[in-house]
Structure formats: C-alpha cells, structure tokens
Amino acid sequence: MHEITISYEDILKPYVKDALARLGYIFPELDLVSSGSGIRVRSSNPFDELALKKEIRYALYRSKIRAEGAQNRAALYSSVFGK
Amino acid sequence: MKIWPLQFRSIDSSHMVFTDDTGKFFKASTKFLERYATENLSVDDTIFLQQNGHAFLNFDDFQFVGFASRWINRVSPVGDLKYVILVPTLRCDLKCDYCQVSRVAKKARGFDWSEATLRQVISFLSNLSPTEVKIEFQGGEPLLRLDILKTIRSFCRQRFKQAEFVVCTNLQEVSDEAWEFLSADDTQISTSFDGTNHHHQKRRTISDTQQESFEENLGLALARFGSEKVSALPTIDPLDPPEPSELISNYASKGFRTIFLRKVNFQGFARKKYSFEGADRHWEAFYRQFIEELITYNMTADKPVEEFYLSHILRRIVRSGHHNHVDLRNPNWLGKDYVVIDHDGKLYPTDEARMISRVGQIDLSVGDLENGLDAETLHSLNSEASNFDDPDCVHCVYKPYCGPDVVDDLSRYGRIDLPRHETDHCQRHMFLFDLAFELIFSENLAVQKSLANWLDISEFNQRLAPVLS
C-alpha cells in the first residue's frame, strides 16, 4: 500500500469536502480522505507524488474560487436577468 | 476590490492561462496562482487585474457593468427557427466507404419524400415566423430529386423576404437542368473533396470513371461559379490521412480559402466499418502538423488559407458573439433555431442525431411533420444544453469558449452525465483550445500573420494576448 498525506493551508480547509468529492471521481483508483490538516492518499499502486500534490492543491484552489465567486455570480445574474 | 473568479490551466512547466467567465484571458506564472488562491496578491497583480477587466469595486460601477455586458454576449440566445436541413431522399449514386449521412442505393424504393410529405414540408415551412430562411438540401444525393428542390426553392422565394439555399452534393452526376438550378445567385454548392484525388477515389468514387466524373464536375463548378459559391470539405481517416501540405496545396490551387477538416465521424455507417482504436492520437498528430503546414504556407501565400474550426475557436476566444456555428456554442439549443427533416418526415435536432437514429442506436427524433416538434423531448434534451452548471465545466479554463454536445455524448456513451474530461467532446476540444492558446501566446511572426488572417484583423497585436509578468 502506498500512502502520503498532503498538507494545505488553513485558508483552504473549508473547501476540502468539495475538492475531495471531485477528486474522488477524477482519481477513482485513489483512496482520498481528509485527515487533520492534510489529505491522506492511499493506493495499492504507486503514483506520482509531485503531480498528485499539484492536482490536489489545484482542486482545493478551484473549490475555493468557485465558492468565493458565488456572491459575484449572483450579482451578475441579477444584473443581467433582472432582480 | 472584488475579483471575478478566474479559472486556470498549465500551459507549460511554469506558466498558466487564466480566464474569467466573459472569456477575457491572460498568461501568468504559477506563482501568481499561489498568490491569487491564498489571497496574497501583489500591488502589480491588483493593478493588472483591474486594468484587464477582471475586477471591480462596486456592484454598479462601470467595470461591473462592462463585465456583465461581455458575459451576456457570450451567451448564445435562443433564436427563431430559420435554418432547415431537408433530406428529400436517402438514395445516393455513391457508396462511400464512410458514409456520413446514411444512404441507400440509387434504385432503392421508399426512401424519397412522398407527395404528401412534400406538402407537409411546405406547410411546415409556411408556418415559420421569421422573414428569412436558410435551406440546406442534404441526402443521400439531393440532386436525384431536383424536382423537389425546385418546388421547395420556388415556395421559399415566395414565402420569405430572404431565402438562401445550400445543395450538399457529391457532384457525381450533374445534369444540364441541375447546373441551371445550381447557377442561381441564392444557391450555394457544398461538396466533399478528401484532399487528394487518391484519397477521394479510395474512399468515395472507387472507379476511375466515377473519379473522373467528380473531378470534371468540381472543375466545372469552380470555373462557372468560383470558390465564393462552391465550398468543399475533406473527411479524413486519421489512420490514413493525406499529406497536409498536399491537401493544402490542392485546396488552395482550386481557389478555396477555407478548409474544414473533418475526422471520420463516429456516427452514421462509419461506426460499422472503422476501427477507432488510437484514432484520436493519430488525429491530433495530423491536425497539429496540418496547422503547422498551414502557417508555413500562409507566410508566403498571396491568398492565405484557414482551417475553419480552429478559426472559429480563435474567434470565440478573442471575441464574443460567435454563436452561429451549431457545433460549438453555449447554450447549444437543440430544435430551436435549426432542425432536420428526414426522408420519412421525422424531425431531428441535428444531422448527427439523424444518423444515430438511423443506425438504430437510439431514437433522437424530436417530432414529425404530422405532429410537429415534440416539446417534451426537446425540453429534456435542452435541460443539459449549457455548461453553466456542469460540475466539471464550471472549473474549466475554456468554459467561456466551449459548449456541450448532448447528441455526441449520447451517441458514444448512451448517457450525458459522464465526468466531462472522460468524454470525446471534452478531450477533443481541450486539445484544440490548448493549441489555440499556444498560437495566441506565440511570438513567432509566421504564427501571428496567420492569426491575423484567421481573426480577420490587420495584424495580431500582442495586446490581444496579455501577459502578467
């Protein structure tokens, strides 16, 4: 069994759940769980740690950006389609 | 300052392309992503984002309104039905190796519109609300039913203020009467030419006699009408493509300025004959080589040539408002602004949907002439017409330029809810968008010269490709 834990900054913590939901189907061969201040990755096959670390960070970034854009999107739709 | 959400994608080991929902883009280092995502933007970052329209201060300031205006222009509006593809016959005088449109033998019976169907088609057309219409005659070989084409054209000329016609013909057998029909100013000719005579004969005409007939008729059409009225499309087998330089040369020498490369379609009867194993990889290699050859050709050509789909993608990236090509728009409304009427009077949202239905995989008809469009089926298809809420697309850097293809997903997978990155449509377009951005950020003068031509601008200014340094 291959295993690593990828840490992230506290600022990204609220977005771990969303990111894991998406990463779960992008990397179905990996077992991904939130563990303290990191994401624990397990797999029966070896994986590229550097690439995976990047993908996980990008997924966290994307979830954060998506969530934080909600207010702006709501304002945009309201502006375009009427209040 | 509020920043509009930015999507991102690596374009090399240290740089990324960023886009917002209006399609405004820029290139920056991966370090910028770290600063952006962890809320540590520098003063220079902030100034750049403001100056490039990615940020605003208040919900009613001009930056916000400007963003809203750009965003709405990215949305494909629901248009009136004014583009109708008609299939008066499925019969064809060729038996192409990879028939794209489903065909039957020239002498087969029961595959033409009946008199009653023709009356119903005219009734259908008469009920359209727009004052203009575009009719595309497909087949089979539509010139086998010149009588029907004449009837429809005459009716449309009377019924609509403006009517245009396209005859999609193999130019195999063209009678004097057909030439006369095709010569009208409001009628365009669309044909197939697979890039070289060798490839065309191998896949389509087969015999020397038929190949000679095609070459003679294509030559006649171009001599009489010119390439403004005659267009041709090559269908490419990725496992046996022509040499790109030869294809370009053959098209350019005939006066064609546009080449729309089409890979052998997974739909229609092609799926029964072809192995698609590894075809995508071959296609991408061929396509990239083709574009490189095209750029080289354009460097010295008096009359530059474009690959239509790449030009379309580039235009969608650089400008908004390009919603007229139904293969790529968002939302991609089905059965709204165009529809296909098959040889049996059934209605389809696209020609591809007709092909899938014809091979018996799934019935994607959206009504018939007897009962009109089936609102419930259309509603179901159109519920997935946009990429706005797709759980993968919302994170995609190319979302503003892309659009879904429900029919393609259904044809390949029988479902539309696969993770987007696993679909052929997504993979194909990621390749094309990656290539487009590679060209946009290129400092090569030959690339920039072609880009200017393809974007229909005098010169490609680097300001069109902003970089946050």
Coordinates of C-alpha atoms in Angstrom, one line a residue:
Chain A
M1 CA 0.0 0.0 0.0
H2 CA 1.3 3.4 -1.0
E3 CA 0.4 6.4 1.2
I4 CA 1.1 10.1 1.6
T5 CA -0.5 13.0 3.4
I6 CA -0.7 16.3 1.5
S7 CA -0.9 19.3 3.7
Y8 CA -2.7 22.5 3.0
E9 CA -3.0 26.0 4.5
D10 CA -5.8 26.7 6.9
I11 CA -7.3 29.1 4.5
L12 CA -8.2 26.1 2.2
K13 CA -9.8 24.0 4.9
P14 CA -13.5 25.0 4.2
Y15 CA -13.1 23.7 0.7
V16 CA -11.7 20.2 1.4
K17 CA -15.0 18.5 1.3
D18 CA -15.9 19.8 -2.2
A19 CA -12.5 19.2 -3.5
L20 CA -12.5 15.6 -2.3
A21 CA -15.9 14.9 -3.9
R22 CA -14.5 15.9 -7.2
L23 CA -11.0 14.4 -6.8
G24 CA -12.8 11.1 -5.9
Y25 CA -14.1 10.6 -9.4
I26 CA -11.2 12.2 -11.2
F27 CA -8.9 9.7 -9.4
P28 CA -11.1 6.7 -8.7
E29 CA -8.1 4.5 -8.1
L30 CA -7.0 6.5 -5.1
D31 CA -8.5 6.5 -1.6
L32 CA -8.6 10.1 -0.5
V33 CA -9.7 11.2 3.0
S34 CA -9.4 14.4 5.0
S35 CA -7.0 13.9 7.8
G36 CA -6.2 16.7 10.3
S37 CA -4.7 19.5 8.3
G38 CA -4.0 17.3 5.3
I39 CA -5.5 15.0 2.7
R40 CA -4.4 11.4 3.1
V41 CA -3.9 9.5 -0.2
R42 CA -3.7 5.7 -0.3
S43 CA -3.3 3.4 -3.3
S44 CA -2.4 -0.1 -4.0
N45 CA -0.4 1.1 -7.0
P46 CA 2.5 3.6 -7.0
F47 CA 1.7 7.2 -8.0
D48 CA 3.5 10.4 -9.0
E49 CA 3.5 12.2 -5.7
L50 CA 4.5 15.6 -7.1
A51 CA 1.9 15.5 -9.8
L52 CA -0.8 14.4 -7.3
K53 CA 0.2 17.1 -4.9
K54 CA -0.3 19.7 -7.6
E55 CA -3.7 18.2 -8.7
I56 CA -4.9 18.2 -5.1
R57 CA -3.8 21.8 -4.4
Y58 CA -5.4 22.9 -7.7
A59 CA -8.7 21.1 -6.8
L60 CA -8.7 23.0 -3.5
Y61 CA -8.0 26.3 -5.2
R62 CA -10.8 25.6 -7.7
S63 CA -13.3 24.8 -5.0
K64 CA -12.3 28.0 -3.1
I65 CA -12.5 30.1 -6.2
R66 CA -15.9 28.6 -7.1
A67 CA -17.3 29.1 -3.6
E68 CA -16.0 32.7 -3.3
G69 CA -17.4 33.6 -6.6
A70 CA -21.0 32.8 -5.6
Q71 CA -21.8 36.3 -4.5
N72 CA -20.3 37.9 -7.6
R73 CA -22.2 35.4 -9.9
A74 CA -25.5 36.1 -8.1
A75 CA -24.9 39.9 -8.6
L76 CA -24.1 39.2 -12.2
Y77 CA -27.2 37.1 -12.9
S78 CA -29.3 39.6 -11.1
S79 CA -27.9 42.5 -13.1
V80 CA -28.3 40.7 -16.4
F81 CA -31.6 38.9 -15.9
G82 CA -33.4 41.4 -13.6
K83 CA -34.0 41.5 -9.9
Chain B
M1 CA -11.7 45.3 -4.9
K2 CA -13.6 42.2 -5.9
I3 CA -12.1 39.8 -8.3
W4 CA -14.2 37.8 -10.7
P5 CA -13.5 34.1 -10.4
L6 CA -10.5 33.0 -12.5
Q7 CA -10.2 29.5 -14.0
F8 CA -6.7 28.3 -14.7
R9 CA -4.7 25.6 -16.6
S10 CA -1.0 24.9 -17.0
I11 CA 0.4 25.7 -20.5
D12 CA 4.0 24.9 -19.6
S13 CA 6.0 24.0 -16.6
S14 CA 5.9 27.5 -15.1
H15 CA 3.1 29.3 -16.8
M16 CA -0.7 29.1 -16.8
V17 CA -3.5 30.6 -18.8
F18 CA -6.3 32.3 -16.7
T19 CA -9.8 33.2 -17.9
D20 CA -12.8 34.7 -16.4
D21 CA -16.4 33.9 -17.3
T22 CA -16.5 36.6 -20.0
G23 CA -13.6 34.9 -21.8
K24 CA -11.0 37.5 -21.0
F25 CA -7.8 35.8 -20.5
F26 CA -4.1 36.3 -19.7
K27 CA -1.0 34.3 -19.1
A28 CA 0.8 34.4 -15.8
S29 CA 3.3 32.3 -13.8
T30 CA 2.2 29.5 -11.5
K31 CA 3.4 31.8 -8.6
F32 CA 0.5 34.1 -9.5
L33 CA -1.9 31.3 -8.9
E34 CA -0.5 30.7 -5.4
R35 CA -0.8 34.4 -4.6
Y36 CA -4.3 34.5 -6.0
A37 CA -5.6 31.4 -4.3
T38 CA -4.1 32.2 -1.0
E39 CA -5.1 35.9 -1.0
N40 CA -1.6 37.3 -1.3
L41 CA -1.9 39.4 -4.4
S42 CA 0.8 42.0 -5.0
V43 CA 0.1 45.6 -5.9
D44 CA 1.1 44.8 -9.5
D45 CA -1.3 41.9 -9.6
T46 CA -4.1 44.1 -8.5
I47 CA -3.4 46.8 -11.0
F48 CA -3.2 44.2 -13.8
L49 CA -6.5 42.6 -12.8
Q50 CA -8.2 45.9 -12.7
Q51 CA -6.8 47.2 -15.9
N52 CA -7.8 44.0 -17.7
G53 CA -11.4 43.9 -16.5
H54 CA -11.1 41.0 -14.1
A55 CA -12.0 43.1 -11.0
F56 CA -14.5 45.7 -9.9
L57 CA -15.0 47.9 -6.8
N58 CA -18.8 48.1 -6.6
F59 CA -21.8 46.2 -8.0
D60 CA -22.9 49.2 -10.1
D61 CA -19.6 50.6 -11.3
F62 CA -18.6 50.6 -14.9
Q63 CA -16.2 47.7 -14.5
F64 CA -19.1 45.6 -13.2
V65 CA -21.4 46.7 -16.0
G66 CA -18.7 46.1 -18.6
F67 CA -18.2 42.6 -17.3
A68 CA -21.9 41.9 -17.4
S69 CA -22.1 43.2 -20.9
R70 CA -19.3 41.0 -22.0
W71 CA -20.8 38.0 -20.2
I72 CA -24.2 38.3 -21.8
N73 CA -22.5 38.4 -25.3
R74 CA -21.0 35.0 -24.5
V75 CA -24.5 33.5 -24.1
S76 CA -26.0 32.0 -27.2
P77 CA -29.5 33.4 -27.4
V78 CA -32.5 31.2 -28.4
G79 CA -33.1 32.1 -32.0
D80 CA -36.1 31.6 -34.2
L81 CA -36.2 28.5 -36.4
K82 CA -34.8 29.7 -39.7
Y83 CA -32.3 27.1 -40.7
V84 CA -33.9 23.9 -42.0
I85 CA -31.9 20.9 -43.3
L86 CA -34.0 18.9 -45.7
V87 CA -33.4 15.3 -46.7
P88 CA -35.7 14.7 -49.7
T89 CA -34.1 11.4 -50.5
L90 CA -31.7 8.9 -48.8
R91 CA -30.8 7.5 -52.2
C92 CA -27.3 8.1 -53.4
D93 CA -25.2 7.3 -56.5
L94 CA -22.1 6.7 -54.5
K95 CA -21.4 4.2 -51.8
C96 CA -18.7 5.9 -49.8
D97 CA -16.6 3.9 -47.5
Y98 CA -17.6 6.1 -44.5
C99 CA -20.9 7.5 -45.4
Q100 CA -21.6 10.3 -43.0
V101 CA -25.2 10.7 -43.6
S102 CA -26.7 7.3 -44.0
R103 CA -27.6 6.3 -47.6
V104 CA -29.4 3.7 -49.7
A105 CA -28.8 2.5 -53.2
K106 CA -29.8 4.8 -56.0
K107 CA -32.5 2.5 -57.2
A108 CA -33.9 1.7 -53.8
R109 CA -37.6 2.5 -53.3
G110 CA -39.4 4.1 -50.4
F111 CA -36.6 6.5 -49.4
D112 CA -37.8 9.6 -51.0
W113 CA -40.4 12.1 -49.8
S114 CA -43.8 11.2 -51.0
E115 CA -46.2 13.9 -52.4
A116 CA -47.9 14.0 -49.1
T117 CA -44.5 14.5 -47.3
L118 CA -43.6 17.3 -49.7
R119 CA -46.9 19.0 -48.9
Q120 CA -46.3 18.7 -45.2
V121 CA -42.8 20.1 -45.5
I122 CA -44.2 23.1 -47.4
S123 CA -46.8 23.5 -44.7
F124 CA -44.1 23.3 -42.0
L125 CA -42.0 26.0 -43.7
S126 CA -45.0 28.2 -44.3
N127 CA -45.6 28.2 -40.5
L128 CA -42.2 29.5 -39.7
S129 CA -42.3 33.0 -38.2
P130 CA -39.0 34.6 -39.4
T131 CA -39.0 36.5 -42.7
E132 CA -35.7 34.9 -43.7
V133 CA -34.8 31.2 -44.1
K134 CA -31.8 29.1 -45.0
I135 CA -32.5 25.7 -46.5
E136 CA -29.8 23.1 -46.7
F137 CA -30.6 20.2 -49.0
Q138 CA -28.9 17.0 -47.8
G139 CA -29.2 13.4 -48.6
G140 CA -28.5 10.9 -49.9
E141 CA -27.8 12.8 -53.0
P142 CA -30.3 15.6 -53.2
L143 CA -29.8 16.3 -56.9
L144 CA -31.5 12.9 -57.5
R145 CA -34.7 14.8 -56.6
L146 CA -34.2 18.0 -58.4
D147 CA -38.0 18.3 -58.9
I148 CA -38.4 18.5 -55.1
L149 CA -35.5 21.0 -54.8
K150 CA -37.2 23.2 -57.4
T151 CA -40.5 23.1 -55.6
I152 CA -39.1 24.0 -52.3
R153 CA -36.9 26.8 -53.6
S154 CA -39.8 28.3 -55.5
F155 CA -42.0 28.2 -52.5
C156 CA -39.4 29.7 -50.2
R157 CA -38.6 32.5 -52.6
Q158 CA -42.3 33.5 -52.5
R159 CA -42.9 32.9 -48.8
F160 CA -39.8 34.6 -47.3
K161 CA -38.3 38.0 -47.8
Q162 CA -34.9 36.4 -47.9
A163 CA -34.1 32.8 -48.7
E164 CA -30.8 31.1 -49.1
F165 CA -30.1 27.6 -50.3
V166 CA -27.3 25.2 -50.0
V167 CA -27.1 22.0 -52.0
C168 CA -24.9 19.4 -50.4
T169 CA -24.0 17.3 -53.4
N170 CA -21.3 14.8 -54.3
L171 CA -21.1 16.4 -57.8
Q172 CA -21.1 13.0 -59.3
E173 CA -23.8 13.3 -61.9
V174 CA -24.9 16.8 -62.7
S175 CA -27.4 17.2 -65.5
D176 CA -27.8 20.4 -67.5
E177 CA -31.0 21.0 -65.6
A178 CA -29.1 20.6 -62.3
W179 CA -26.4 23.0 -63.4
E180 CA -29.1 25.5 -64.3
F181 CA -30.6 25.1 -60.8
L182 CA -27.2 25.5 -59.1
S183 CA -26.4 28.7 -61.0
A184 CA -28.9 30.8 -59.1
D185 CA -27.4 33.6 -57.0
D186 CA -29.2 32.4 -53.9
T187 CA -28.0 28.9 -54.1
Q188 CA -24.6 27.6 -52.8
I189 CA -22.9 24.4 -53.5
S190 CA -21.3 22.3 -50.8
T191 CA -19.4 19.2 -51.7
S192 CA -16.8 16.8 -50.4
F193 CA -13.2 16.5 -51.6
D194 CA -10.9 14.4 -49.4
G195 CA -7.8 16.4 -50.0
T196 CA -6.2 14.3 -52.8
N197 CA -7.6 12.6 -55.8
H198 CA -6.1 9.4 -54.5
H199 CA -7.9 9.6 -51.1
H200 CA -11.1 10.8 -52.7
Q201 CA -11.2 7.8 -55.1
K202 CA -10.1 5.3 -52.4
R203 CA -13.0 6.2 -50.1
R204 CA -15.7 7.7 -52.3
T205 CA -15.7 7.3 -56.0
I206 CA -13.8 3.9 -56.2
S207 CA -13.8 3.6 -60.0
D208 CA -11.7 5.7 -62.4
T209 CA -14.8 6.6 -64.3
Q210 CA -16.6 8.0 -61.3
Q211 CA -13.5 9.8 -60.1
E212 CA -13.0 11.5 -63.5
S213 CA -16.6 12.5 -63.4
F214 CA -16.2 14.1 -60.0
E215 CA -13.1 15.9 -60.9
E216 CA -14.7 17.2 -64.1
N217 CA -17.8 18.4 -62.3
L218 CA -15.8 20.1 -59.4
G219 CA -13.7 21.8 -62.0
L220 CA -16.8 22.9 -63.9
A221 CA -18.5 24.2 -60.8
L222 CA -15.4 26.2 -59.8
A223 CA -14.9 27.6 -63.3
R224 CA -18.5 28.6 -63.6
F225 CA -19.2 29.9 -60.1
G226 CA -15.9 30.4 -58.3
S227 CA -15.0 29.4 -54.7
E228 CA -17.3 32.1 -53.2
K229 CA -20.2 29.9 -54.3
V230 CA -18.7 26.5 -54.0
S231 CA -17.3 25.0 -50.8
A232 CA -15.7 21.7 -50.2
L233 CA -14.9 19.7 -47.1
P234 CA -12.4 16.9 -46.6
T235 CA -13.3 13.9 -44.5
I236 CA -10.1 12.5 -43.0
D237 CA -9.3 9.0 -41.9
P238 CA -6.9 9.6 -39.0
L239 CA -5.2 6.3 -39.8
D240 CA -4.7 7.1 -43.4
P241 CA -4.6 10.9 -43.8
P242 CA -3.3 12.7 -46.8
E243 CA -0.1 14.7 -46.6
P244 CA -1.1 18.1 -45.0
S245 CA 1.0 20.1 -47.5
E246 CA -0.6 18.2 -50.4
L247 CA -4.1 18.8 -49.0
I248 CA -3.4 22.5 -48.6
S249 CA -1.9 22.8 -52.0
N250 CA -4.8 21.0 -53.7
Y251 CA -7.4 23.1 -51.9
A252 CA -5.6 26.4 -52.5
S253 CA -5.0 25.7 -56.2
K254 CA -8.7 25.4 -56.6
G255 CA -9.3 28.8 -55.0
F256 CA -10.6 27.5 -51.7
R257 CA -9.6 29.8 -48.8
T258 CA -11.2 27.7 -46.1
I259 CA -10.6 24.0 -45.3
F260 CA -12.9 22.4 -42.6
L261 CA -11.0 19.2 -41.6
R262 CA -13.5 16.6 -40.5
K263 CA -12.4 13.4 -38.9
V264 CA -14.3 10.3 -40.0
N265 CA -17.4 10.6 -37.9
F266 CA -18.2 8.1 -35.2
Q267 CA -21.8 8.3 -36.2
G268 CA -23.6 7.1 -39.3
F269 CA -22.4 4.0 -41.0
A270 CA -18.8 4.9 -40.4
R271 CA -19.0 3.2 -37.0
K272 CA -19.8 -0.1 -38.6
K273 CA -16.7 -0.2 -40.7
Y274 CA -13.9 1.6 -38.9
S275 CA -11.7 0.7 -36.0
F276 CA -11.3 3.8 -33.8
E277 CA -8.5 2.4 -31.7
G278 CA -5.8 5.0 -31.3
A279 CA -7.5 7.2 -33.9
D280 CA -7.7 10.2 -31.6
R281 CA -3.9 10.2 -31.1
H282 CA -3.3 10.0 -34.8
W283 CA -5.9 12.7 -35.5
E284 CA -4.2 15.1 -33.1
A285 CA -0.8 14.5 -34.6
F286 CA -2.2 15.0 -38.1
Y287 CA -4.1 18.1 -37.1
R288 CA -1.2 19.7 -35.4
Q289 CA 1.0 19.0 -38.4
F290 CA -1.7 20.4 -40.7
I291 CA -1.8 23.7 -38.8
E292 CA 1.9 24.0 -38.8
E293 CA 2.0 23.4 -42.6
L294 CA -0.8 25.9 -43.0
I295 CA 1.1 28.6 -41.1
T296 CA 4.1 27.9 -43.3
Y297 CA 2.0 28.1 -46.4
N298 CA 0.4 31.4 -45.3
M299 CA 3.7 33.0 -44.6
T300 CA 4.3 33.5 -48.4
A301 CA 0.8 33.0 -49.8
D302 CA -1.0 35.8 -51.6
K303 CA -4.3 34.3 -50.5
P304 CA -4.0 32.8 -47.0
V305 CA -6.0 29.7 -46.1
E306 CA -7.7 28.9 -42.8
E307 CA -8.8 25.7 -41.1
F308 CA -12.4 26.6 -40.4
Y309 CA -12.9 25.1 -36.9
L310 CA -9.6 26.4 -35.5
S311 CA -10.5 29.9 -36.8
H312 CA -13.9 29.6 -35.2
I313 CA -12.3 28.6 -31.9
L314 CA -9.9 31.5 -32.1
R315 CA -12.7 34.0 -32.9
R316 CA -14.6 32.7 -29.9
I317 CA -11.6 33.2 -27.7
V318 CA -10.8 36.7 -28.8
R319 CA -14.3 38.0 -29.4
S320 CA -17.7 37.2 -28.2
G321 CA -20.9 36.8 -30.2
H322 CA -19.9 33.9 -32.5
H323 CA -23.0 31.8 -31.9
N324 CA -23.8 30.8 -35.5
H325 CA -21.8 27.6 -35.7
V326 CA -24.0 24.9 -34.2
D327 CA -21.1 22.5 -33.4
L328 CA -19.8 24.9 -30.7
R329 CA -21.9 27.4 -28.8
N330 CA -23.3 27.8 -25.3
P331 CA -26.0 27.0 -24.6
N332 CA -26.2 24.7 -27.6
W333 CA -30.0 24.8 -28.0
L334 CA -31.5 21.8 -29.8
G335 CA -34.5 22.0 -32.1
K336 CA -34.8 25.8 -31.7
D337 CA -33.1 27.7 -34.5
Y338 CA -32.5 24.8 -36.8
V339 CA -34.0 21.4 -37.5
V340 CA -33.6 18.5 -39.8
I341 CA -36.5 17.0 -41.8
D342 CA -35.6 13.4 -42.8
H343 CA -36.7 11.5 -45.8
D344 CA -39.6 9.9 -43.8
G345 CA -40.8 13.2 -42.4
K346 CA -39.3 12.8 -39.0
L347 CA -37.7 15.8 -37.3
Y348 CA -34.2 15.7 -35.7
P349 CA -32.4 18.4 -33.7
T350 CA -29.2 17.8 -35.7
D351 CA -27.9 15.8 -38.6
E352 CA -25.8 13.7 -36.2
A353 CA -29.0 12.9 -34.3
R354 CA -30.5 11.7 -37.5
M355 CA -27.5 9.4 -38.2
I356 CA -27.6 7.9 -34.7
S357 CA -31.3 7.2 -35.0
R358 CA -30.8 5.7 -38.5
V359 CA -28.3 3.1 -37.2
G360 CA -30.8 2.1 -34.6
Q361 CA -28.8 3.1 -31.5
I362 CA -31.3 5.5 -30.0
D363 CA -34.2 7.4 -31.3
L364 CA -33.3 11.1 -31.1
S365 CA -36.2 12.3 -33.3
V366 CA -37.9 15.3 -31.8
G367 CA -41.2 15.0 -33.6
D368 CA -42.5 14.6 -37.1
L369 CA -44.3 16.6 -39.8
E370 CA -47.6 15.2 -38.7
N371 CA -47.5 16.3 -35.1
G372 CA -44.8 19.0 -35.1
L373 CA -41.9 19.3 -32.7
D374 CA -42.2 17.3 -29.5
A375 CA -41.8 19.9 -26.8
E376 CA -41.3 17.4 -24.0
T377 CA -38.4 15.6 -25.8
L378 CA -36.8 19.0 -26.7
H379 CA -37.2 20.2 -23.1
S380 CA -35.4 17.1 -21.9
L381 CA -32.5 17.5 -24.3
N382 CA -32.2 21.2 -23.7
S383 CA -32.1 20.8 -19.9
E384 CA -28.4 19.9 -20.5
A385 CA -27.8 22.4 -23.3
S386 CA -25.4 24.7 -21.4
N387 CA -22.1 24.2 -19.5
F388 CA -23.1 26.8 -16.9
D389 CA -23.7 24.3 -14.1
D390 CA -21.8 21.3 -15.2
P391 CA -19.8 20.2 -12.2
D392 CA -16.6 19.9 -14.3
C393 CA -17.1 22.7 -16.8
V394 CA -17.6 25.3 -14.0
H395 CA -13.9 24.8 -13.2
C396 CA -12.7 24.7 -16.8
V397 CA -10.5 27.5 -18.1
Y398 CA -12.1 27.1 -21.5
K399 CA -15.7 27.2 -20.4
P400 CA -16.5 30.7 -21.9
Y401 CA -15.5 29.5 -25.4
C402 CA -16.8 25.9 -25.3
G403 CA -20.2 24.3 -25.2
P404 CA -21.8 20.9 -24.7
D405 CA -22.7 18.3 -27.3
V406 CA -25.5 16.3 -25.8
V407 CA -26.0 14.3 -29.1
D408 CA -22.4 13.3 -29.3
D409 CA -22.3 12.2 -25.7
L410 CA -25.5 10.1 -26.2
S411 CA -24.1 8.6 -29.4
R412 CA -20.9 7.5 -27.7
Y413 CA -21.9 6.6 -24.2
G414 CA -25.7 6.4 -24.2
R415 CA -25.7 9.0 -21.3
I416 CA -24.8 12.6 -20.7
D417 CA -23.6 12.5 -17.1
L418 CA -20.1 11.2 -17.5
P419 CA -17.3 13.2 -15.9
R420 CA -16.7 15.7 -18.6
H421 CA -12.9 15.0 -19.0
E422 CA -13.7 11.4 -20.0
T423 CA -15.8 12.4 -23.0
D424 CA -14.5 12.6 -26.6
H425 CA -16.1 16.0 -26.9
C426 CA -14.1 17.4 -24.0
Q427 CA -10.8 15.8 -24.9
R428 CA -11.1 16.9 -28.5
H429 CA -11.8 20.5 -27.5
M430 CA -9.2 20.6 -24.8
F431 CA -6.7 19.7 -27.5
L432 CA -8.0 22.4 -29.8
F433 CA -8.1 25.1 -27.1
D434 CA -4.6 24.2 -25.9
L435 CA -3.4 24.5 -29.5
A436 CA -5.3 27.8 -29.9
F437 CA -3.7 29.3 -26.8
E438 CA -0.3 28.0 -27.8
L439 CA -0.7 30.0 -31.0
I440 CA -2.1 33.1 -29.3
F441 CA 0.9 33.4 -27.0
S442 CA 3.4 32.5 -29.7
E443 CA 6.0 35.2 -30.6
N444 CA 6.6 33.6 -33.9
L445 CA 5.9 36.1 -36.7
A446 CA 4.6 33.4 -39.1
V447 CA 2.1 32.3 -36.5
Q448 CA 1.0 35.9 -35.8
K449 CA 0.5 36.5 -39.5
S450 CA -1.8 33.5 -39.8
L451 CA -3.7 34.5 -36.7
A452 CA -4.3 38.0 -38.1
N453 CA -5.8 36.4 -41.2
W454 CA -7.9 33.9 -39.4
L455 CA -9.2 36.5 -37.0
D456 CA -9.8 38.9 -39.9
I457 CA -7.7 41.7 -38.4
S458 CA -4.9 43.7 -40.0
E459 CA -2.2 42.4 -37.6
F460 CA -2.0 40.3 -34.5
N461 CA -1.1 42.7 -31.7
Q462 CA 0.5 41.2 -28.6
R463 CA -2.0 43.3 -26.6
L464 CA -4.5 40.7 -27.7
A465 CA -2.5 38.2 -25.6
P466 CA -2.0 39.9 -22.2
V467 CA 0.8 38.5 -20.0
L468 CA 1.1 39.2 -16.3
S469 CA 4.8 39.3 -15.8

